[in-house]
mmCIF file of C-alpha atoms and ligand atoms in Angstrom:
data_model
loop_
_atom_site.group_PDB
_atom_site.id
_atom_site.type_symbol
_atom_site.label_atom_id
_atom_site.label_comp_id
_atom_site.label_asym_id
_atom_site.label_seq_id
_atom_site.Cartn_x
_atom_site.Cartn_y
_atom_site.Cartn_z
ATOM 1 C CA MET A 1 7.717 -24.854 -6.882
ATOM 2 C CA SER A 2 5.065 -27.041 -8.494
ATOM 3 C CA THR A 3 1.889 -25.532 -9.916
ATOM 4 C CA ALA A 4 -1.469 -25.718 -8.124
ATOM 5 C CA ILE A 5 -3.626 -23.979 -10.712
ATOM 6 C CA ARG A 6 -2.722 -23.138 -14.298
ATOM 7 C CA VAL A 7 -4.809 -20.561 -16.150
ATOM 8 C CA THR A 8 -4.319 -20.585 -19.931
ATOM 9 C CA ASP A 9 -5.475 -18.003 -22.501
ATOM 10 C CA LEU A 10 -8.519 -17.145 -20.441
ATOM 11 C CA ALA A 11 -11.021 -14.633 -21.785
ATOM 12 C CA ARG A 12 -14.402 -13.464 -20.500
ATOM 13 C CA THR A 13 -16.607 -11.249 -22.623
ATOM 14 C CA PHE A 14 -19.931 -9.849 -21.415
ATOM 15 C CA PRO A 15 -22.614 -8.737 -23.871
ATOM 16 C CA VAL A 16 -23.808 -5.313 -22.675
ATOM 17 C CA ARG A 17 -27.006 -3.752 -24.004
ATOM 18 C CA GLY A 18 -27.131 0.055 -24.237
ATOM 19 C CA GLY A 19 -30.891 0.324 -24.859
ATOM 20 C CA LEU A 20 -33.856 -1.932 -25.399
ATOM 21 C CA PHE A 21 -33.509 -2.088 -29.189
ATOM 22 C CA SER A 22 -29.773 -1.617 -29.631
ATOM 23 C CA GLN A 23 -27.393 -4.443 -30.473
ATOM 24 C CA PRO A 24 -25.423 -5.670 -27.460
ATOM 25 C CA ARG A 25 -21.808 -4.504 -27.325
ATOM 26 C CA MET A 26 -19.047 -6.789 -26.190
ATOM 27 C CA LEU A 27 -17.236 -5.872 -22.991
ATOM 28 C CA ARG A 28 -13.923 -7.690 -22.840
ATOM 29 C CA ALA A 29 -13.466 -7.984 -19.071
ATOM 30 C CA VAL A 30 -10.515 -10.396 -19.368
ATOM 31 C CA GLU A 31 -8.387 -11.019 -22.469
ATOM 32 C CA ASN A 32 -5.851 -13.825 -22.959
ATOM 33 C CA ALA A 33 -4.893 -14.224 -19.320
ATOM 34 C CA SER A 34 -2.335 -16.940 -18.568
ATOM 35 C CA PHE A 35 -0.627 -17.529 -15.248
ATOM 36 C CA ALA A 36 0.404 -20.247 -12.830
ATOM 37 C CA LEU A 37 -0.513 -20.286 -9.150
ATOM 38 C CA PRO A 38 2.397 -22.000 -7.394
ATOM 39 C CA SER A 39 1.541 -24.784 -4.992
ATOM 40 C CA GLY A 40 1.856 -23.464 -1.432
ATOM 41 C CA GLY A 41 2.556 -19.972 -2.790
ATOM 42 C CA THR A 42 0.558 -16.831 -3.523
ATOM 43 C CA PHE A 43 -0.198 -15.348 -6.922
ATOM 44 C CA GLY A 44 -1.203 -11.731 -6.392
ATOM 45 C CA LEU A 45 -3.395 -9.997 -8.974
ATOM 46 C CA VAL A 46 -3.193 -6.217 -8.807
ATOM 47 C CA GLY A 47 -5.008 -3.590 -10.839
ATOM 48 C CA GLU A 48 -7.356 -0.647 -10.595
ATOM 49 C CA SER A 49 -11.137 -0.941 -10.342
ATOM 50 C CA GLY A 50 -12.643 -2.631 -13.398
ATOM 51 C CA SER A 51 -9.404 -4.315 -14.483
ATOM 52 C CA GLY A 52 -11.012 -7.776 -14.403
ATOM 53 C CA LYS A 53 -9.717 -9.104 -11.086
ATOM 54 C CA SER A 54 -13.042 -10.354 -9.712
ATOM 55 C CA THR A 55 -14.026 -11.753 -13.106
ATOM 56 C CA LEU A 56 -10.899 -13.931 -13.013
ATOM 57 C CA ALA A 57 -11.577 -14.851 -9.371
ATOM 58 C CA LYS A 58 -15.139 -15.973 -10.141
ATOM 59 C CA ILE A 59 -13.957 -18.196 -12.984
ATOM 60 C CA VAL A 60 -11.285 -19.834 -10.795
ATOM 61 C CA LEU A 61 -13.965 -20.363 -8.117
ATOM 62 C CA GLY A 62 -16.309 -21.957 -10.643
ATOM 63 C CA ALA A 63 -18.931 -19.236 -10.134
ATOM 64 C CA ASP A 64 -18.585 -18.138 -13.779
ATOM 65 C CA GLN A 65 -17.482 -19.761 -17.035
ATOM 66 C CA PRO A 66 -14.813 -18.343 -19.337
ATOM 67 C CA THR A 67 -15.666 -17.367 -22.909
ATOM 68 C CA ARG A 68 -12.363 -18.958 -23.949
ATOM 69 C CA GLY A 69 -9.420 -20.686 -22.308
ATOM 70 C CA GLU A 70 -9.205 -22.921 -19.290
ATOM 71 C CA VAL A 71 -8.362 -23.247 -15.605
ATOM 72 C CA ARG A 72 -6.776 -26.540 -14.650
ATOM 73 C CA PHE A 73 -5.437 -28.306 -11.592
ATOM 74 C CA GLY A 74 -3.300 -31.222 -12.788
ATOM 75 C CA ASP A 75 -5.524 -33.142 -15.187
ATOM 76 C CA ARG A 76 -8.763 -31.591 -13.894
ATOM 77 C CA VAL A 77 -10.150 -28.825 -16.130
ATOM 78 C CA PHE A 78 -12.472 -26.639 -14.044
ATOM 79 C CA GLY A 79 -16.073 -26.542 -15.261
ATOM 80 C CA LYS A 80 -15.431 -29.487 -17.629
ATOM 81 C CA GLU A 81 -15.245 -32.249 -15.041
ATOM 82 C CA THR A 82 -16.664 -35.501 -16.327
ATOM 83 C CA ARG A 83 -16.447 -37.315 -13.004
ATOM 84 C CA ASP A 84 -18.673 -36.352 -10.096
ATOM 85 C CA SER A 85 -15.763 -36.946 -7.742
ATOM 86 C CA ASP A 86 -13.738 -34.241 -9.576
ATOM 87 C CA ARG A 87 -16.609 -31.763 -9.316
ATOM 88 C CA ARG A 88 -17.006 -32.483 -5.619
ATOM 89 C CA TRP A 89 -13.248 -32.184 -5.167
ATOM 90 C CA ARG A 90 -13.311 -28.656 -6.618
ATOM 91 C CA GLN A 91 -16.299 -27.597 -4.513
ATOM 92 C CA ARG A 92 -14.303 -28.601 -1.440
ATOM 93 C CA ALA A 93 -10.731 -27.757 -2.463
ATOM 94 C CA VAL A 94 -11.247 -24.222 -3.789
ATOM 95 C CA GLN A 95 -12.772 -21.767 -1.313
ATOM 96 C CA ALA A 96 -13.140 -18.001 -1.142
ATOM 97 C CA VAL A 97 -12.750 -15.102 1.251
ATOM 98 C CA LEU A 98 -14.368 -11.973 -0.151
ATOM 99 C CA GLN A 99 -14.097 -8.279 0.586
ATOM 100 C CA ASP A 100 -17.187 -7.548 2.596
ATOM 101 C CA PRO A 101 -17.250 -9.653 5.741
ATOM 102 C CA PHE A 102 -20.557 -8.143 6.831
ATOM 103 C CA GLY A 103 -22.404 -8.635 3.575
ATOM 104 C CA SER A 104 -21.234 -12.223 3.242
ATOM 105 C CA LEU A 105 -22.208 -13.352 6.766
ATOM 106 C CA ASP A 106 -25.902 -13.960 7.506
ATOM 107 C CA PRO A 107 -26.729 -11.522 10.365
ATOM 108 C CA GLN A 108 -29.395 -13.905 11.761
ATOM 109 C CA MET A 109 -27.046 -16.868 12.193
ATOM 110 C CA ASN A 110 -24.609 -17.362 15.039
ATOM 111 C CA ILE A 111 -20.898 -17.626 14.311
ATOM 112 C CA GLY A 112 -20.791 -21.375 14.994
ATOM 113 C CA ASP A 113 -23.499 -22.121 12.436
ATOM 114 C CA ILE A 114 -21.896 -19.753 9.902
ATOM 115 C CA VAL A 115 -18.497 -21.468 10.173
ATOM 116 C CA LEU A 116 -19.993 -24.970 9.920
ATOM 117 C CA GLU A 117 -22.500 -24.129 7.158
ATOM 118 C CA PRO A 118 -20.321 -25.418 4.253
ATOM 119 C CA LEU A 119 -20.324 -28.872 5.909
ATOM 120 C CA ARG A 120 -24.140 -28.825 5.919
ATOM 121 C CA ILE A 121 -24.268 -27.631 2.308
ATOM 122 C CA GLN A 122 -21.956 -30.476 1.297
ATOM 123 C CA ARG A 123 -24.172 -32.839 3.379
ATOM 124 C CA ARG A 124 -21.286 -34.141 5.373
ATOM 125 C CA GLY A 125 -22.631 -35.943 8.410
ATOM 126 C CA PHE A 126 -20.667 -35.528 11.644
ATOM 127 C CA ALA A 127 -21.461 -36.377 15.237
ATOM 128 C CA ARG A 128 -22.402 -33.341 17.341
ATOM 129 C CA ASP A 129 -19.209 -33.520 19.497
ATOM 130 C CA ALA A 130 -16.999 -33.881 16.435
ATOM 131 C CA LEU A 131 -18.608 -30.720 15.006
ATOM 132 C CA GLU A 132 -18.089 -28.812 18.278
ATOM 133 C CA LYS A 133 -14.464 -29.916 18.370
ATOM 134 C CA ARG A 134 -13.872 -28.871 14.754
ATOM 135 C CA LEU A 135 -15.523 -25.503 15.425
ATOM 136 C CA ASP A 136 -13.361 -24.802 18.493
ATOM 137 C CA GLU A 137 -10.258 -25.810 16.548
ATOM 138 C CA LEU A 138 -11.149 -23.498 13.631
ATOM 139 C CA LEU A 139 -11.927 -20.523 15.875
ATOM 140 C CA ALA A 140 -8.590 -21.041 17.657
ATOM 141 C CA GLN A 141 -6.814 -21.269 14.288
ATOM 142 C CA VAL A 142 -8.150 -17.852 13.275
ATOM 143 C CA GLY A 143 -7.442 -16.312 16.682
ATOM 144 C CA LEU A 144 -11.010 -16.029 18.026
ATOM 145 C CA PRO A 145 -12.116 -17.176 21.514
ATOM 146 C CA ALA A 146 -14.380 -20.271 21.561
ATOM 147 C CA GLU A 147 -17.268 -18.315 23.159
ATOM 148 C CA PHE A 148 -17.600 -16.300 19.927
ATOM 149 C CA LYS A 149 -19.481 -19.238 18.417
ATOM 150 C CA ARG A 150 -22.678 -18.089 20.107
ATOM 151 C CA ARG A 151 -22.387 -14.465 18.950
ATOM 152 C CA ARG A 152 -23.881 -12.952 15.815
ATOM 153 C CA PRO A 153 -21.935 -11.081 13.104
ATOM 154 C CA GLY A 154 -23.363 -7.706 14.235
ATOM 155 C CA GLU A 155 -21.577 -8.089 17.599
ATOM 156 C CA LEU A 156 -18.157 -8.436 15.971
ATOM 157 C CA SER A 157 -15.666 -5.893 14.610
ATOM 158 C CA GLY A 158 -14.748 -5.881 10.903
ATOM 159 C CA GLY A 159 -11.475 -7.733 11.564
ATOM 160 C CA GLN A 160 -13.238 -10.361 13.709
ATOM 161 C CA ARG A 161 -15.871 -10.893 10.999
ATOM 162 C CA GLN A 162 -13.145 -11.437 8.443
ATOM 163 C CA ARG A 163 -11.585 -14.052 10.768
ATOM 164 C CA VAL A 164 -14.986 -15.796 10.823
ATOM 165 C CA ALA A 165 -15.083 -15.719 7.001
ATOM 166 C CA ILE A 166 -11.591 -17.290 6.955
ATOM 167 C CA ALA A 167 -12.654 -20.020 9.440
ATOM 168 C CA ARG A 168 -15.668 -20.802 7.242
ATOM 169 C CA ALA A 169 -13.417 -21.001 4.173
ATOM 170 C CA LEU A 170 -11.206 -23.513 6.013
ATOM 171 C CA VAL A 171 -13.871 -25.859 7.347
ATOM 172 C CA LEU A 172 -13.825 -28.137 4.279
ATOM 173 C CA GLU A 173 -9.995 -28.390 4.416
ATOM 174 C CA PRO A 174 -9.403 -26.629 1.082
ATOM 175 C CA GLU A 175 -6.162 -26.576 -0.883
ATOM 176 C CA ILE A 176 -6.672 -23.239 -2.596
ATOM 177 C CA LEU A 177 -8.145 -19.987 -1.276
ATOM 178 C CA VAL A 178 -9.287 -17.202 -3.583
ATOM 179 C CA LEU A 179 -8.915 -13.995 -1.561
ATOM 180 C CA ASP A 180 -10.749 -11.151 -3.347
ATOM 181 C CA GLU A 181 -9.835 -7.856 -1.629
ATOM 182 C CA PRO A 182 -9.774 -9.652 1.752
ATOM 183 C CA VAL A 183 -8.619 -6.616 3.747
ATOM 184 C CA SER A 184 -9.728 -3.582 1.757
ATOM 185 C CA ALA A 185 -12.802 -2.982 3.960
ATOM 186 C CA LEU A 186 -10.639 -2.965 7.128
ATOM 187 C CA ASP A 187 -8.706 -0.225 8.938
ATOM 188 C CA VAL A 188 -5.030 -0.201 7.994
ATOM 189 C CA SER A 189 -3.929 -1.376 11.471
ATOM 190 C CA ILE A 190 -6.283 -4.372 11.275
ATOM 191 C CA GLN A 191 -5.271 -5.163 7.686
ATOM 192 C CA ALA A 192 -1.761 -6.194 8.800
ATOM 193 C CA GLN A 193 -3.170 -8.536 11.474
ATOM 194 C CA VAL A 194 -5.454 -10.313 9.005
ATOM 195 C CA LEU A 195 -2.693 -10.563 6.371
ATOM 196 C CA ASN A 196 -0.305 -12.018 8.955
ATOM 197 C CA LEU A 197 -2.982 -14.534 9.992
ATOM 198 C CA LEU A 198 -3.402 -15.556 6.334
ATOM 199 C CA LYS A 199 0.376 -16.025 6.030
ATOM 200 C CA ASP A 200 0.523 -18.153 9.191
ATOM 201 C CA LEU A 201 -2.374 -20.318 7.972
ATOM 202 C CA GLN A 202 -0.678 -20.754 4.600
ATOM 203 C CA ASP A 203 2.509 -22.002 6.294
ATOM 204 C CA ALA A 204 0.655 -24.271 8.717
ATOM 205 C CA LEU A 205 -1.776 -25.785 6.197
ATOM 206 C CA GLY A 206 0.221 -25.619 2.936
ATOM 207 C CA LEU A 207 -2.492 -23.531 1.242
ATOM 208 C CA SER A 208 -2.136 -21.892 -2.176
ATOM 209 C CA TYR A 209 -3.619 -18.386 -2.477
ATOM 210 C CA LEU A 210 -4.955 -16.408 -5.409
ATOM 211 C CA LEU A 211 -4.894 -12.949 -3.822
ATOM 212 C CA ILE A 212 -6.645 -10.005 -5.401
ATOM 213 C CA SER A 213 -6.124 -6.405 -4.404
ATOM 214 C CA HIS A 214 -6.080 -2.927 -5.915
ATOM 215 C CA ASP A 215 -3.248 -2.181 -3.449
ATOM 216 C CA LEU A 216 0.219 -3.161 -4.660
ATOM 217 C CA ALA A 217 1.585 -2.890 -1.097
ATOM 218 C CA VAL A 218 -0.806 -5.651 0.060
ATOM 219 C CA VAL A 219 0.012 -7.822 -2.958
ATOM 220 C CA ALA A 220 3.778 -7.295 -2.570
ATOM 221 C CA PHE A 221 3.630 -8.186 1.150
ATOM 222 C CA MET A 222 1.805 -11.454 0.526
ATOM 223 C CA SER A 223 2.749 -12.796 -2.889
ATOM 224 C CA SER A 224 5.505 -14.994 -4.285
ATOM 225 C CA HIS A 225 4.321 -14.122 -7.811
ATOM 226 C CA ILE A 226 2.471 -11.058 -9.101
ATOM 227 C CA GLY A 227 0.418 -10.210 -12.189
ATOM 228 C CA VAL A 228 -0.433 -6.606 -13.036
ATOM 229 C CA LEU A 229 -3.793 -6.218 -14.819
ATOM 230 C CA TYR A 230 -5.057 -3.224 -16.789
ATOM 231 C CA LEU A 231 -8.359 -3.268 -18.694
ATOM 232 C CA GLY A 232 -8.447 -7.054 -18.489
ATOM 233 C CA ARG A 233 -4.947 -7.605 -19.877
ATOM 234 C CA PHE A 234 -1.748 -8.596 -18.128
ATOM 235 C CA MET A 235 0.701 -5.731 -18.430
ATOM 236 C CA GLU A 236 3.438 -7.521 -16.507
ATOM 237 C CA GLN A 237 4.010 -10.733 -14.587
ATOM 238 C CA GLY A 238 6.841 -12.076 -12.514
ATOM 239 C CA THR A 239 8.126 -13.055 -9.121
ATOM 240 C CA ARG A 240 7.658 -10.502 -6.357
ATOM 241 C CA GLU A 241 11.274 -9.357 -6.897
ATOM 242 C CA ASP A 242 10.771 -9.039 -10.688
ATOM 243 C CA ILE A 243 7.818 -6.726 -10.082
ATOM 244 C CA VAL A 244 8.930 -4.771 -7.024
ATOM 245 C CA GLN A 245 12.648 -4.406 -7.790
ATOM 246 C CA ARG A 246 12.865 -4.706 -11.590
ATOM 247 C CA ALA A 247 9.489 -3.526 -12.910
ATOM 248 C CA GLY A 248 9.595 -3.295 -16.698
ATOM 249 C CA HIS A 249 6.158 -1.842 -17.478
ATOM 250 C CA PRO A 250 5.378 1.894 -17.190
ATOM 251 C CA TYR A 251 2.039 1.032 -15.504
ATOM 252 C CA THR A 252 3.766 -1.055 -12.824
ATOM 253 C CA HIS A 253 6.160 1.855 -12.237
ATOM 254 C CA ALA A 254 3.150 4.136 -11.768
ATOM 255 C CA LEU A 255 1.567 1.695 -9.272
ATOM 256 C CA ILE A 256 4.841 1.514 -7.339
ATOM 257 C CA ALA A 257 5.073 5.321 -7.299
ATOM 258 C CA ALA A 258 1.480 5.423 -5.978
ATOM 259 C CA CYS A 259 2.633 3.288 -2.987
ATOM 260 C CA GLU A 260 5.350 5.764 -1.975
ATOM 261 C CA PRO A 261 4.507 7.334 1.405
ATOM 262 C CA ASP A 262 4.308 10.873 -0.015
ATOM 263 C CA ALA A 263 2.302 9.922 -3.129
ATOM 264 C CA LEU A 264 -1.256 11.142 -3.457
ATOM 265 C CA ASP A 265 -2.732 7.667 -3.803
ATOM 266 C CA VAL A 266 -3.347 6.604 -7.413
ATOM 267 C CA GLN A 267 -3.053 10.191 -8.655
ATOM 268 C CA ALA A 268 0.543 9.248 -9.416
ATOM 269 C CA ILE A 269 -1.077 7.774 -12.552
ATOM 270 C CA GLY A 270 -2.687 10.636 -14.415
ATOM 271 C CA GLY A 271 -5.920 10.464 -16.397
ATOM 272 C CA GLU A 272 -8.987 8.274 -16.289
ATOM 273 C CA ILE A 273 -9.235 4.555 -17.024
ATOM 274 C CA PRO A 274 -10.800 4.275 -20.507
ATOM 275 C CA SER A 275 -14.157 2.532 -20.884
ATOM 276 C CA PRO A 276 -13.704 -1.235 -21.255
ATOM 277 C CA LEU A 277 -16.416 -1.056 -23.938
ATOM 278 C CA ALA A 278 -14.109 1.076 -26.079
ATOM 279 C CA PRO A 279 -10.536 0.178 -25.125
ATOM 280 C CA PRO A 280 -7.835 2.283 -26.811
ATOM 281 C CA ALA A 281 -6.308 0.872 -30.005
ATOM 282 C CA GLY A 282 -2.713 -0.319 -29.930
ATOM 283 C CA CYS A 283 -1.535 -0.516 -26.334
ATOM 284 C CA VAL A 284 -4.577 -0.119 -24.062
ATOM 285 C CA PHE A 285 -2.437 1.912 -21.613
ATOM 286 C CA HIS A 286 -1.263 4.469 -24.204
ATOM 287 C CA THR A 287 -3.757 7.180 -23.165
ATOM 288 C CA ARG A 288 -2.092 7.387 -19.735
ATOM 289 C CA CYS A 289 1.438 6.253 -20.447
ATOM 290 C CA PRO A 290 4.233 8.818 -20.066
ATOM 291 C CA CYS A 291 6.432 6.738 -22.413
ATOM 292 C CA ALA A 292 3.899 6.328 -25.265
ATOM 293 C CA ARG A 293 5.170 6.840 -28.839
ATOM 294 C CA ASP A 294 3.330 6.680 -32.186
ATOM 295 C CA VAL A 295 3.589 2.894 -32.534
ATOM 296 C CA CYS A 296 1.849 2.459 -29.144
ATOM 297 C CA ARG A 297 -1.291 4.127 -30.530
ATOM 298 C CA GLU A 298 -1.460 1.709 -33.473
ATOM 299 C CA ASP A 299 0.025 -1.682 -32.690
ATOM 300 C CA ALA A 300 -0.700 -3.948 -29.755
ATOM 301 C CA PRO A 301 2.597 -4.477 -27.920
ATOM 302 C CA PRO A 302 4.348 -7.857 -27.889
ATOM 303 C CA VAL A 303 5.177 -9.836 -24.758
ATOM 304 C CA HIS A 304 8.862 -9.404 -23.900
ATOM 305 C CA ARG A 305 10.306 -12.261 -21.848
ATOM 306 C CA LEU A 306 12.888 -10.473 -19.734
ATOM 307 C CA SER A 307 13.685 -13.746 -17.940
ATOM 308 C CA ALA A 308 12.128 -17.183 -17.436
ATOM 309 C CA THR A 309 9.803 -15.703 -14.819
ATOM 310 C CA HIS A 310 9.417 -12.071 -15.927
ATOM 311 C CA HIS A 311 7.122 -11.043 -18.811
ATOM 312 C CA VAL A 312 6.283 -7.492 -19.882
ATOM 313 C CA THR A 313 3.698 -6.504 -22.507
ATOM 314 C CA CYS A 314 5.101 -3.240 -23.854
ATOM 315 C CA HIS A 315 6.817 -1.910 -26.993
ATOM 316 C CA PHE A 316 9.482 -0.237 -24.863
ATOM 317 C CA PRO A 317 9.939 -2.150 -21.599
ATOM 318 C CA LEU A 318 12.016 -0.341 -19.037
ATOM 319 C CA THR A 319 15.047 -2.390 -18.099
ATOM 320 C CA SER A 320 17.081 -1.743 -14.983
ATOM 321 C CA LYS A 321 20.243 -3.307 -13.658
ATOM 322 C CA ALA A 322 18.775 -3.632 -10.146
HETATM 323 N N1 ATP B 401 -21.843 -9.652 -15.225
HETATM 324 C C1 ATP B 401 -21.301 -8.637 -15.878
HETATM 325 N N2 ATP B 401 -21.919 -8.064 -16.934
HETATM 326 C C2 ATP B 401 -21.357 -7.039 -17.627
HETATM 327 N N3 ATP B 401 -20.159 -6.504 -17.304
HETATM 328 C C3 ATP B 401 -19.495 -7.018 -16.262
HETATM 329 C C4 ATP B 401 -20.022 -8.097 -15.488
HETATM 330 N N4 ATP B 401 -19.119 -8.406 -14.504
HETATM 331 C C5 ATP B 401 -18.094 -7.547 -14.654
HETATM 332 N N5 ATP B 401 -18.306 -6.713 -15.706
HETATM 333 C C6 ATP B 401 -17.401 -5.670 -16.197
HETATM 334 O O1 ATP B 401 -16.138 -6.279 -16.401
HETATM 335 C C7 ATP B 401 -15.088 -5.379 -16.049
HETATM 336 C C8 ATP B 401 -14.220 -6.044 -14.996
HETATM 337 O O2 ATP B 401 -14.965 -6.135 -13.792
HETATM 338 P P1 ATP B 401 -14.366 -6.780 -12.456
HETATM 339 O O3 ATP B 401 -15.448 -6.788 -11.449
HETATM 340 O O4 ATP B 401 -13.739 -8.083 -12.802
HETATM 341 O O5 ATP B 401 -13.229 -5.747 -12.065
HETATM 342 P P2 ATP B 401 -12.360 -5.633 -10.721
HETATM 343 O O6 ATP B 401 -10.936 -5.528 -11.166
HETATM 344 O O7 ATP B 401 -12.710 -6.729 -9.791
HETATM 345 O O8 ATP B 401 -12.831 -4.233 -10.148
HETATM 346 P P3 ATP B 401 -13.006 -3.737 -8.611
HETATM 347 O O9 ATP B 401 -11.608 -3.390 -8.131
HETATM 348 O O10 ATP B 401 -13.870 -2.530 -8.733
HETATM 349 O O11 ATP B 401 -13.631 -4.856 -7.832
HETATM 350 C C9 ATP B 401 -15.763 -4.114 -15.575
HETATM 351 O O12 ATP B 401 -15.794 -3.208 -16.652
HETATM 352 C C10 ATP B 401 -17.154 -4.559 -15.196
HETATM 353 O O13 ATP B 401 -18.082 -3.514 -15.354
HETATM 354 S S1 SF4 B 402 3.473 -0.081 -25.236
HETATM 355 FE FE1 SF4 B 402 3.824 2.110 -25.303
HETATM 356 S S2 SF4 B 402 1.991 3.020 -24.360
HETATM 357 FE FE2 SF4 B 402 2.016 0.849 -23.825
HETATM 358 S S3 SF4 B 402 3.022 0.800 -21.858
HETATM 359 FE FE3 SF4 B 402 4.599 0.461 -23.393
HETATM 360 S S4 SF4 B 402 5.450 2.490 -23.819
HETATM 361 FE FE4 SF4 B 402 3.483 2.792 -22.741
HETATM 362 MG MG1 MG B 403 -13.491 -6.783 -7.845
#
């Protein structure tokens, strides 16, 4: 599989002020993140709240700049484009579907105008009938009846609103979609329908997805490749099989255990996430890790390359014969 987007050594630090006169402290939201989004595939980013998923998503979307590192597509480095045509390419080719379909759709606009709005923003002139035709085609692609174009977001269910958000993301014929928690606001029964729609669209249109979710089950269902984030660092990365069948990191094991039907959600992982303003020394996961030993409290763990695709950042990666 060729690579659509390559992220290299990316870091994003936010200065955070405690009080009016205190020195700002540095919050390391993302540290040294590197991964490749395969062309036509899905890279799934999974991690608990505050692990840096949306920070990474915003940088890939061009809505934020990294403190260090780069995001590139072939020879185009995002945010450093020298040619206008490259900048315009990115604004068209990389689109987003975000978590809250209600918050992101203007309640005063009708669905037709919402879906076509990116064309207006990009000042693409089209004849009225060509626009109508494109709108009908997009609504059909996302499984909504054509008459929905005259409705407003408030008249639609959560799942239908998310289909509208997907249609709007597709109107500029993108190559890459950043999906930040695209189903977490939806009922579980509706989640599967929207995920299946996203899979069908990926096959039909050859799209590459950067999928973000706190739910490993969602990420495992959708992704060809998975990265597990904790406090802004990759704990483990690999193909779906590397992560689901041969997980090497204690944190990934805990996330998998949390997905078991009888698990009490994330309580399978004990303890609280430490403050990102004061991450633990050594391995940042040591305060919650059942396998932690003395060295974990002092030294940052190395990256073990268990195979060409499978990387684990841990002093004592768990290896299985599976
Ligand atoms: N603009 C900002 N200024 C200061 N801190 C920020 C800013 N944006 C994010 N952060 C911090 O960076 C860390 C990562 O946040 P981020 O939103 O990327 O996490 P997330 O994994 O998307 O979490 P969630 O699952 O809750 O959406 C958090 O500690 C957050 O408070
Ligand atoms: S380095 Fe140590 S504390 Fe960190 S995950 Fe591995 S065993 Fe646990
Ligand atoms: Mg987020």
